[in-house]
PDB file of C-alpha atoms and ligand atoms in Angstrom:
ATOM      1  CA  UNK A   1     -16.535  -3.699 -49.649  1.00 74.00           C
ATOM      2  CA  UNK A   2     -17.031  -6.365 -47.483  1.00 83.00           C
ATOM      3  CA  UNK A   3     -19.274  -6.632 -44.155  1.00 92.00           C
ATOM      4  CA  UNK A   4     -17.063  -5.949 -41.305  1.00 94.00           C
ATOM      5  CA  UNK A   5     -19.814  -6.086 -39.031  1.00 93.00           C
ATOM      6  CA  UNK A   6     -17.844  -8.738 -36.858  1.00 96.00           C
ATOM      7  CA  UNK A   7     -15.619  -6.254 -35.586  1.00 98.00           C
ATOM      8  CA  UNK A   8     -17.857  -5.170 -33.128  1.00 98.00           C
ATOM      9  CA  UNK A   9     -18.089  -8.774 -31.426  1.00 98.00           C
ATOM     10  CA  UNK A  10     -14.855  -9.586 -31.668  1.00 98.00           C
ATOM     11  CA  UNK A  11     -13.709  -6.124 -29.548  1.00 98.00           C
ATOM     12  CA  UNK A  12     -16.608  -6.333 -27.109  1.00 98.00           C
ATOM     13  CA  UNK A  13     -15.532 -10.330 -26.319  1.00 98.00           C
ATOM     14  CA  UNK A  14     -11.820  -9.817 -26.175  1.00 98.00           C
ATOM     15  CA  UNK A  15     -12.537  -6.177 -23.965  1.00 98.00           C
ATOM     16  CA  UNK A  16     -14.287  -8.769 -21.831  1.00 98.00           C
ATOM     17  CA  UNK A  17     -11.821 -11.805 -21.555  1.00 98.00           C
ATOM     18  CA  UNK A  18      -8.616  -9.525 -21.769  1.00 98.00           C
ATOM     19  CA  UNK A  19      -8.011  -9.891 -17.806  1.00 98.00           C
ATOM     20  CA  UNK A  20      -8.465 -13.671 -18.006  1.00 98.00           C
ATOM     21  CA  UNK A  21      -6.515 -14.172 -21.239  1.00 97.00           C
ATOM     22  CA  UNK A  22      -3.633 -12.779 -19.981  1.00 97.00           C
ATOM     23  CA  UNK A  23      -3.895 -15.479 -16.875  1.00 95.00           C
ATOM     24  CA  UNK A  24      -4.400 -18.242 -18.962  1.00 95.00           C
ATOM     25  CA  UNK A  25      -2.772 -18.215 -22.439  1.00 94.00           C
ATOM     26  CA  UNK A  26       1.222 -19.392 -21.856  1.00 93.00           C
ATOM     27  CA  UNK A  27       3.805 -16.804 -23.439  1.00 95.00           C
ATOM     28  CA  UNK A  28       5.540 -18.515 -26.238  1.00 96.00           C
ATOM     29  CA  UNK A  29       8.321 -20.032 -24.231  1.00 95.00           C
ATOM     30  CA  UNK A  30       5.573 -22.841 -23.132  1.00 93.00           C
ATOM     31  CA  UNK A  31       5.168 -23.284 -27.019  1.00 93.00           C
ATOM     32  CA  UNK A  32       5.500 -26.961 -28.296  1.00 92.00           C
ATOM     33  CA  UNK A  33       8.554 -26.843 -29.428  1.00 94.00           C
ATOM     34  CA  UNK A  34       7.701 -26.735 -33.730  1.00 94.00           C
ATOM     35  CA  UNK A  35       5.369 -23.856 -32.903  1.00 95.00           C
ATOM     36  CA  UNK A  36       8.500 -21.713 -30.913  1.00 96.00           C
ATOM     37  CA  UNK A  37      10.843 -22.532 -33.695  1.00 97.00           C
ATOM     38  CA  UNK A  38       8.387 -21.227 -36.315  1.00 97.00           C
ATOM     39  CA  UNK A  39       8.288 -18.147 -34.220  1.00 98.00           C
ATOM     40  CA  UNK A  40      12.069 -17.826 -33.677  1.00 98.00           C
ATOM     41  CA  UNK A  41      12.485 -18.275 -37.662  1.00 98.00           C
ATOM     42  CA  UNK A  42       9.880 -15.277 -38.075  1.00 98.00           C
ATOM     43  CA  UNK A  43      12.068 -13.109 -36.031  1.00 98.00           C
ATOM     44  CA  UNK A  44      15.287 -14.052 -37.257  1.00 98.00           C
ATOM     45  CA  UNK A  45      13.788 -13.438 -41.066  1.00 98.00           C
ATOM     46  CA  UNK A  46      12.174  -9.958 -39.570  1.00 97.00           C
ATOM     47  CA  UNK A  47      15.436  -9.150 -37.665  1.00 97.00           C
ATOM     48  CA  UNK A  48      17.086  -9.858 -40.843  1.00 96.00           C
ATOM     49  CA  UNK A  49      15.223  -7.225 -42.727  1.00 95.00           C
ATOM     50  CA  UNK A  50      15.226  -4.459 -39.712  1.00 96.00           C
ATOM     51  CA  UNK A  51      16.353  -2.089 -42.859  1.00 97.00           C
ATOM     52  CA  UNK A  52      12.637  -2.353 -44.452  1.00 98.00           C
ATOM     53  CA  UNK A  53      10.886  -1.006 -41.362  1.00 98.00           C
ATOM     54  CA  UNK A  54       9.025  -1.633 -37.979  1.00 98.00           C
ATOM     55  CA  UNK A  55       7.464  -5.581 -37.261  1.00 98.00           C
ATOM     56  CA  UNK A  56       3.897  -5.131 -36.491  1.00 98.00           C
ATOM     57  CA  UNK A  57       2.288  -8.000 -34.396  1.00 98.00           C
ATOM     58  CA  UNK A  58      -1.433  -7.926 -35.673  1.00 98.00           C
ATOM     59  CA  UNK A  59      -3.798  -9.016 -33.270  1.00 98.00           C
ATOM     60  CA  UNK A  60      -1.380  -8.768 -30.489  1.00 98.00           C
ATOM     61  CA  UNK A  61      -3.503  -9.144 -27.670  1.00 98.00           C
ATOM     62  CA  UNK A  62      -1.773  -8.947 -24.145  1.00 98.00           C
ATOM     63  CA  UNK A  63       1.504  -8.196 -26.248  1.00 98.00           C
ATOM     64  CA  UNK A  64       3.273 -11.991 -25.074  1.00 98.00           C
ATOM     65  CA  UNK A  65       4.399 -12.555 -28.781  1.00 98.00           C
ATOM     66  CA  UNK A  66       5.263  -8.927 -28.986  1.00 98.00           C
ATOM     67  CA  UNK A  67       7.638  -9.351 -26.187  1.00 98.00           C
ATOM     68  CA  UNK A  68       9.063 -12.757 -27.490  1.00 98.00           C
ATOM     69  CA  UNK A  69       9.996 -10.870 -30.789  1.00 98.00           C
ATOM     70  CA  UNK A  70      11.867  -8.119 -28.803  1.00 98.00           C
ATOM     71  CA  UNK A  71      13.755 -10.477 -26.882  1.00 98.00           C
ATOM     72  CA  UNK A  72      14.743 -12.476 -30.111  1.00 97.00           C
ATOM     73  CA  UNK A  73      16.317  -9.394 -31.969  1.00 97.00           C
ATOM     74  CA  UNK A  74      13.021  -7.713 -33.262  1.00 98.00           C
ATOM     75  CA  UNK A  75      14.088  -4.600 -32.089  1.00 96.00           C
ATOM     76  CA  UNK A  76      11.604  -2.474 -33.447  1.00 98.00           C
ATOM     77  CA  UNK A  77       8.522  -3.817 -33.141  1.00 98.00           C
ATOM     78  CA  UNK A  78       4.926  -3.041 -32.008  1.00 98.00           C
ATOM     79  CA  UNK A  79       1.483  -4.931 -31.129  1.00 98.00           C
ATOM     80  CA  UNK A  80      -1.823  -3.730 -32.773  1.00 98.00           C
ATOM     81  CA  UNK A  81      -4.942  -4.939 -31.656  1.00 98.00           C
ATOM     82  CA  UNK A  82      -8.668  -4.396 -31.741  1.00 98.00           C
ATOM     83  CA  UNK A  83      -9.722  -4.498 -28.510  1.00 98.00           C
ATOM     84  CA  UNK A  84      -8.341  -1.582 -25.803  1.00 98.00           C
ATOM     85  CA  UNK A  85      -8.524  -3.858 -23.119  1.00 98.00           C
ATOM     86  CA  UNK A  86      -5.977  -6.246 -24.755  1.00 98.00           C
ATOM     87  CA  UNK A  87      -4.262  -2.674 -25.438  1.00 98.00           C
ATOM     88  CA  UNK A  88      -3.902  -1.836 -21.577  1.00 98.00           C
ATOM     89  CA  UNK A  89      -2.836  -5.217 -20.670  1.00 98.00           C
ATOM     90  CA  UNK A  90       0.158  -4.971 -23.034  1.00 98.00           C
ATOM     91  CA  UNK A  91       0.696  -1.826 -22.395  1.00 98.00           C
ATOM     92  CA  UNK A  92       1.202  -2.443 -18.251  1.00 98.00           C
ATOM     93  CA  UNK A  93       2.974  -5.914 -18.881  1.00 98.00           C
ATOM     94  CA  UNK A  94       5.386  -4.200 -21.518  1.00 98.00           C
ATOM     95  CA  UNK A  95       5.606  -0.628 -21.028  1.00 98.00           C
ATOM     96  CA  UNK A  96       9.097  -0.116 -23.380  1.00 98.00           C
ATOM     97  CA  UNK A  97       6.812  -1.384 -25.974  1.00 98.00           C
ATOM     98  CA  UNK A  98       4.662   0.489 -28.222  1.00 98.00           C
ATOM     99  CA  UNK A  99       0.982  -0.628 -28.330  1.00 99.00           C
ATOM    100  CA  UNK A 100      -1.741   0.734 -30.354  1.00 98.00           C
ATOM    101  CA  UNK A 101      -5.569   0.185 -30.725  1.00 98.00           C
ATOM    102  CA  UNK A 102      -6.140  -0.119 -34.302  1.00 98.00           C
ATOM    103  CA  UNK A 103      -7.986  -2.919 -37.104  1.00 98.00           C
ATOM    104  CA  UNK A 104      -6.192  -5.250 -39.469  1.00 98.00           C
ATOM    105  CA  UNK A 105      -8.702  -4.320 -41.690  1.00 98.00           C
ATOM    106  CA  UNK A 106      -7.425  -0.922 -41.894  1.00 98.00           C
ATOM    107  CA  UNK A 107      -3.449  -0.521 -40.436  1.00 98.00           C
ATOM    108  CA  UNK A 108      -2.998   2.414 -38.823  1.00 97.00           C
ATOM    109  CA  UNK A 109       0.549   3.035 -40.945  1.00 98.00           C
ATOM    110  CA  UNK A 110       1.542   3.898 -44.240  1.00 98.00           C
ATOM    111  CA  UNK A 111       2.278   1.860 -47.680  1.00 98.00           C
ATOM    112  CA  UNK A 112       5.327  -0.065 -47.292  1.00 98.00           C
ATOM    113  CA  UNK A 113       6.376   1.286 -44.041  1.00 98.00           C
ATOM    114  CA  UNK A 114       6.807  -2.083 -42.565  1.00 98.00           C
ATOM    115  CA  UNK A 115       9.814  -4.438 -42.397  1.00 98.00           C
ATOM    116  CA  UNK A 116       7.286  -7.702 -40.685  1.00 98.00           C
ATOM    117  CA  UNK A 117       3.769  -8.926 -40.217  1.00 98.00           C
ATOM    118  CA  UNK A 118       2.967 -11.100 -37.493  1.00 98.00           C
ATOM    119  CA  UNK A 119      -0.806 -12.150 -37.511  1.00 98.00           C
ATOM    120  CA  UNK A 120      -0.895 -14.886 -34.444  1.00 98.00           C
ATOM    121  CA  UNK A 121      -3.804 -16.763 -34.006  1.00 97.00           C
ATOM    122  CA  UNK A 122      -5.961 -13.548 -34.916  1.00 98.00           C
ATOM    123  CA  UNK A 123      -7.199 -13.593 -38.390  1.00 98.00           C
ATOM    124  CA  UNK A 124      -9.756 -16.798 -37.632  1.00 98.00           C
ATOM    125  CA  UNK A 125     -11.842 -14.547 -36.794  1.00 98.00           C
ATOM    126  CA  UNK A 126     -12.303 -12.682 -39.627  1.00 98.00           C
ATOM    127  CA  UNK A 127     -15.133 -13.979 -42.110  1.00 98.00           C
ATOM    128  CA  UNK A 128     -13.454 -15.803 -45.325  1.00 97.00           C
ATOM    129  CA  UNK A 129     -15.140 -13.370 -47.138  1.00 97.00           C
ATOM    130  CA  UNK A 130     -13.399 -10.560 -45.349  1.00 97.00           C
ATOM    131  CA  UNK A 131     -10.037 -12.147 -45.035  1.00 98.00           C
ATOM    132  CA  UNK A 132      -8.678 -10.733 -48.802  1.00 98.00           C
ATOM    133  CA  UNK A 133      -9.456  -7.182 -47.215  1.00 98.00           C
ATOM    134  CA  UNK A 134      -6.733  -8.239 -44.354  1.00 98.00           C
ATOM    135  CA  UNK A 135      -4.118 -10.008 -46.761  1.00 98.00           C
ATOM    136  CA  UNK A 136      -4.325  -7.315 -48.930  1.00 98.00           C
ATOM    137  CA  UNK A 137      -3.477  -4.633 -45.831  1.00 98.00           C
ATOM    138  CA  UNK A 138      -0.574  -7.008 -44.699  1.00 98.00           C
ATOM    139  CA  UNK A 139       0.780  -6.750 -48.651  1.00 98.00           C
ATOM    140  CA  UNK A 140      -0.439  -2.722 -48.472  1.00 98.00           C
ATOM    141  CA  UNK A 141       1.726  -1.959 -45.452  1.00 98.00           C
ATOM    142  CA  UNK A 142       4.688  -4.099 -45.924  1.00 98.00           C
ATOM    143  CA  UNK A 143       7.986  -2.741 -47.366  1.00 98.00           C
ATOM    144  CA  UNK A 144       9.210  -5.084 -50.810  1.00 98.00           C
ATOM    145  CA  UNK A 145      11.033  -7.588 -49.492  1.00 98.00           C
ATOM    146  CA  UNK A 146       9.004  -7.468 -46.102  1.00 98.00           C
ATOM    147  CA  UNK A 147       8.515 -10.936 -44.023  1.00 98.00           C
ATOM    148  CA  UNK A 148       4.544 -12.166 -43.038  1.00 98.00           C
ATOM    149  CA  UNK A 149       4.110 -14.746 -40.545  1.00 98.00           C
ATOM    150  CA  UNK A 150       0.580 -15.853 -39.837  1.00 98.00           C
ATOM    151  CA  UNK A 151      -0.653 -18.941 -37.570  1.00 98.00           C
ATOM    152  CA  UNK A 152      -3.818 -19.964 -36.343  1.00 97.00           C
ATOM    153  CA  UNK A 153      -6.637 -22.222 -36.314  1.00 95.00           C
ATOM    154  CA  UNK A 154      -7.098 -24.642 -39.198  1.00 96.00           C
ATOM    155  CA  UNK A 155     -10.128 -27.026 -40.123  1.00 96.00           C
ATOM    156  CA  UNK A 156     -12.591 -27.773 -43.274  1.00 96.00           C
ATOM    157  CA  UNK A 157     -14.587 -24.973 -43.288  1.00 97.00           C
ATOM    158  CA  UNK A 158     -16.300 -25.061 -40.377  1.00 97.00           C
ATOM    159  CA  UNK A 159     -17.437 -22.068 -38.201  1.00 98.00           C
ATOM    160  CA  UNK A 160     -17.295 -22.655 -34.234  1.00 96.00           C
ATOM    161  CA  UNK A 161     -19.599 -19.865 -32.552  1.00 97.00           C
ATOM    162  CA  UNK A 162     -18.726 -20.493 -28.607  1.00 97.00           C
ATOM    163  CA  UNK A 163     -21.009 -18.217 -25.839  1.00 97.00           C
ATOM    164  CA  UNK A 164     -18.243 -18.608 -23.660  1.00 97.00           C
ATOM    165  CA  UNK A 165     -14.888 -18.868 -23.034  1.00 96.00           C
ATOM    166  CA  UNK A 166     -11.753 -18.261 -20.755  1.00 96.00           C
ATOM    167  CA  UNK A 167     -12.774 -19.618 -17.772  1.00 95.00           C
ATOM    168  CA  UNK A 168     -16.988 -19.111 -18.313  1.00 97.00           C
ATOM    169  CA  UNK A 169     -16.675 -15.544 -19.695  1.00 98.00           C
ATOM    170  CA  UNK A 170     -19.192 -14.284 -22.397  1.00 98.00           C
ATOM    171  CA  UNK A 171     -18.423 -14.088 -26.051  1.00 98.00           C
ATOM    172  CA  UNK A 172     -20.004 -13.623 -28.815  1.00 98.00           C
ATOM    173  CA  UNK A 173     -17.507 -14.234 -31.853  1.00 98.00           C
ATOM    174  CA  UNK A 174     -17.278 -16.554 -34.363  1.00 98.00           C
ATOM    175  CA  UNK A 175     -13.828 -18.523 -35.528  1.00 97.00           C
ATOM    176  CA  UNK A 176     -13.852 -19.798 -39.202  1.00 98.00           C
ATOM    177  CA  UNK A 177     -11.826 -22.497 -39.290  1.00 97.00           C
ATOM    178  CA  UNK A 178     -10.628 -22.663 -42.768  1.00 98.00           C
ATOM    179  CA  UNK A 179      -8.521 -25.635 -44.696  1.00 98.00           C
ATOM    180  CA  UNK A 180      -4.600 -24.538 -44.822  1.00 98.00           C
ATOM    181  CA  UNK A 181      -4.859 -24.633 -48.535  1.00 98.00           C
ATOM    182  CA  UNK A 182      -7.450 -21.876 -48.837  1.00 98.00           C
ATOM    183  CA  UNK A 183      -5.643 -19.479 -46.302  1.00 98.00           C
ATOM    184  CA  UNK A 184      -2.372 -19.876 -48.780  1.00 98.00           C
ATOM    185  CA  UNK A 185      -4.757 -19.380 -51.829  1.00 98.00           C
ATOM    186  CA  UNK A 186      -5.779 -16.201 -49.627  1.00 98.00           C
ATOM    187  CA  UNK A 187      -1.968 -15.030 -49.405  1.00 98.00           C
ATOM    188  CA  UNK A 188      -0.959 -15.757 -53.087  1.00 98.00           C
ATOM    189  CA  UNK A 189      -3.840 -13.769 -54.545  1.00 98.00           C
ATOM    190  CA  UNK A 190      -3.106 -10.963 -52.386  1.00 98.00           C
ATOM    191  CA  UNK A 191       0.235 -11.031 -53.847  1.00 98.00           C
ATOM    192  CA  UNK A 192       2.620 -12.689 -51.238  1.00 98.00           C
ATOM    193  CA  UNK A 193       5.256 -15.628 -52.307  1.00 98.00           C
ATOM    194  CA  UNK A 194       4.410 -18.142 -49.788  1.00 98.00           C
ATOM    195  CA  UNK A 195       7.894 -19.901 -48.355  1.00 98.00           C
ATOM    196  CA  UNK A 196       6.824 -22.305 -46.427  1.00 98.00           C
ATOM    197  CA  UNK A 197       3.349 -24.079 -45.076  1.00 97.00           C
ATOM    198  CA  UNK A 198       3.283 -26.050 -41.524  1.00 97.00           C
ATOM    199  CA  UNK A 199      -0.016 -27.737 -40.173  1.00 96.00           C
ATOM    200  CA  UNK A 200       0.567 -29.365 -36.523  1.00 94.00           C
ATOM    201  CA  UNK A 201      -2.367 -32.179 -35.630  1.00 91.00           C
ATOM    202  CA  UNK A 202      -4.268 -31.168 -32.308  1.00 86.00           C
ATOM    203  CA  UNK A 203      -2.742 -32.563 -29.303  1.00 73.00           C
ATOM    204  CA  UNK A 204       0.396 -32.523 -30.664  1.00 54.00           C
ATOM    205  CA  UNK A 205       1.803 -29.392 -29.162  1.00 54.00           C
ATOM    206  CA  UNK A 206       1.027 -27.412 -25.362  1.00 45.00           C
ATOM    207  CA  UNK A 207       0.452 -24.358 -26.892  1.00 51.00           C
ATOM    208  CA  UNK A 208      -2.237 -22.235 -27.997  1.00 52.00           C
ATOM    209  CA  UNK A 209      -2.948 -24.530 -31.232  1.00 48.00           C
ATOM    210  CA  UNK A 210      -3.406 -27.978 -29.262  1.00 59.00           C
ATOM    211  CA  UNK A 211      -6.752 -28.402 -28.986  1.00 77.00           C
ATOM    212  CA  UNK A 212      -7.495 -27.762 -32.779  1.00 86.00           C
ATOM    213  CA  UNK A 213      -4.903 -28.577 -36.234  1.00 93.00           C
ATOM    214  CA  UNK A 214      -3.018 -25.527 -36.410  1.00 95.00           C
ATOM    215  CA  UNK A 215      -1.432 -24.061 -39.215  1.00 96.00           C
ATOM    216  CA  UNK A 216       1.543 -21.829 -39.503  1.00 98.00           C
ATOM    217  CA  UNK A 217       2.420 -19.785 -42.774  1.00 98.00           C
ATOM    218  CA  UNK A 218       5.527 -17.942 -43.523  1.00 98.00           C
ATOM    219  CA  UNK A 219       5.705 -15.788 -46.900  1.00 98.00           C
ATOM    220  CA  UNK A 220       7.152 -12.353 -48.026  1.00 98.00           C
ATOM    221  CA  UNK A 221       6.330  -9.838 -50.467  1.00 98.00           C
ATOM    222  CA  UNK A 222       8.158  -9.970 -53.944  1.00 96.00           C
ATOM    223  CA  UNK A 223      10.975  -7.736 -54.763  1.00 87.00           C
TER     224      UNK A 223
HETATM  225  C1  LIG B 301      -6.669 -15.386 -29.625  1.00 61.59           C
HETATM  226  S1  LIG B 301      -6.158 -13.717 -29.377  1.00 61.59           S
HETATM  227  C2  LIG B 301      -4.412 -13.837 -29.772  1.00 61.59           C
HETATM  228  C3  LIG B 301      -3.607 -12.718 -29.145  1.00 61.59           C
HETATM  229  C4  LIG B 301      -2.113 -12.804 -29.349  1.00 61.59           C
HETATM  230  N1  LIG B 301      -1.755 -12.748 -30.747  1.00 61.59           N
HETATM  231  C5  LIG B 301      -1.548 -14.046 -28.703  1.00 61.59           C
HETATM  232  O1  LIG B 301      -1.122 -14.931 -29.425  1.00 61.59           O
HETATM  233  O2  LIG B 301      -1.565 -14.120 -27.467  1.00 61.59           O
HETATM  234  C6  LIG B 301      -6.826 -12.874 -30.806  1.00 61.59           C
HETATM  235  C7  LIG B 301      -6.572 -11.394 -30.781  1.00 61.59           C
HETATM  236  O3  LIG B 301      -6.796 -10.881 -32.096  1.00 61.59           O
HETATM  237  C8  LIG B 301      -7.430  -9.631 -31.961  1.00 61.59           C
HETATM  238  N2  LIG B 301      -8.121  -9.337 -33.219  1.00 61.59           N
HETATM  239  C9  LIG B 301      -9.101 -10.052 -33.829  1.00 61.59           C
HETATM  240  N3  LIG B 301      -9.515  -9.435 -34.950  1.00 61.59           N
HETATM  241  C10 LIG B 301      -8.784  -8.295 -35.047  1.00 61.59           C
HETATM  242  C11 LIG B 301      -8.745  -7.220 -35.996  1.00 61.59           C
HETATM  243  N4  LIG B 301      -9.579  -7.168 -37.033  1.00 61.59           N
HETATM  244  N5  LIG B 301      -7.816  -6.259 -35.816  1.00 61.59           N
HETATM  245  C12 LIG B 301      -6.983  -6.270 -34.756  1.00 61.59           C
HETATM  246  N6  LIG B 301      -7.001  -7.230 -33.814  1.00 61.59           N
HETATM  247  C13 LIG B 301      -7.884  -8.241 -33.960  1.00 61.59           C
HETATM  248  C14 LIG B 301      -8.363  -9.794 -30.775  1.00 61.59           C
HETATM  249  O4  LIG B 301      -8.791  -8.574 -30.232  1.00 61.59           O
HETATM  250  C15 LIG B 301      -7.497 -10.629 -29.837  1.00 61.59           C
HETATM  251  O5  LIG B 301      -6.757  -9.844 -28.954  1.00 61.59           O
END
């Protein structure tokens, strides 16, 4: 098994920059436009397949995303995340939405219980060598047939280890920026058909992605 070790940072920073995220992270409406789109194709696919289950967004933070799914026709969906800070942020912004604290290392649901995956810009986190453990829960958890979207943070390896962030706050996580390439490696072995692989240059968009290349991902389990 793994080390999941990082966990523990990676709550204790976002518990301490949940207040301040919220403040300065746009919802996806102030998107770039190529990022929105990806989204709005994610919950037209997961709307599509509301028959296979619940859409979990993984790593939902404040529960923005969440909410931009619901309005788009994900009507059952619900926003997971590590950190219970996060958790009570979503839960006052969106309180007809479901939020619960829980790891993407371990989902709290059952085998195939889930119609959609949404992992947004919260799996760079995760150590490379950890990240099969997650792919593999996203293919545990999702129905046949079931929709994954994950986007995030893309580089050539490298591993960024900031002491602060959000406005001067302490953190103490790490973000492994990986090549696109490798994260759809990732996906395939874990047993997903990958549909269809975007990377976005930094600076290109206004949204979350636009100070570093970005890379979007959208694949489904077989069957
Ligand atoms: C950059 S924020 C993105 C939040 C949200 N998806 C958004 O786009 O606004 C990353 C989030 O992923 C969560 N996260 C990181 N690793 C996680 C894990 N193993 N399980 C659940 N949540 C995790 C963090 O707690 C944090 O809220």
């Amino acid at each position: 098994m793994p080390d999941l070790s990082h966990l523990t940072a990676v709550r204790e920073s976002y518990d301490t920059v949940a207040a301040a995220y919220v403040g300065r992270v746009p919802p996806p409406t102030g998107l770039d436009p190529v990022s929105r789109r990806m989204l709005d194709a994610f919950a037209e696919l997961a709307a599509g397949a509301a028959r296979l289950g619940p859409v979990a967004d993984v790593g939902c933070g404040p529960g923005k995303v969440t909410a931009y799914l619901a309005e788009r026709g994900v009507a059952d969906v619900f926003g997971v995340d590590l950190s219970p800070a996060m958790v009570r942020q979503a839960r006052r912004a969106y309180p007809e939405l479901p939020f619960v604290v829980g790891s993407m290392t371990a989902l709290p649901v059952a085998d195939r219980a889930l119609g959609g995956v949404l992992a947004y810009y919260s799996t760079h986190h995760t150590p490379p060598e950890a990240l099969p453990v997650v792919f593999g829960e996203f293919r545990r958890a999702l129905a046949p047939g079931g929709h994954l979207m994950l986007a995030g943070h893309v580089g050539d390896g490298e591993v960024v280890r900031p002491t602060e962030a959000y406005g001067g706050l302490p953190v103490s996580y790490a973000s492994y920026l990986l090549p696109p390439g490798r994260i759809g490696d990732l996906l395939e072995r874990a047993g997903f058909v990958v549909d269809a692989r975007l990377t976005q240059e930094a600076g290109e968009g206004s949204g979350e992605g636009s100070r570093r290349r970005y890379g979007t991902f959208l694949a489904r389990t077989p069957g």
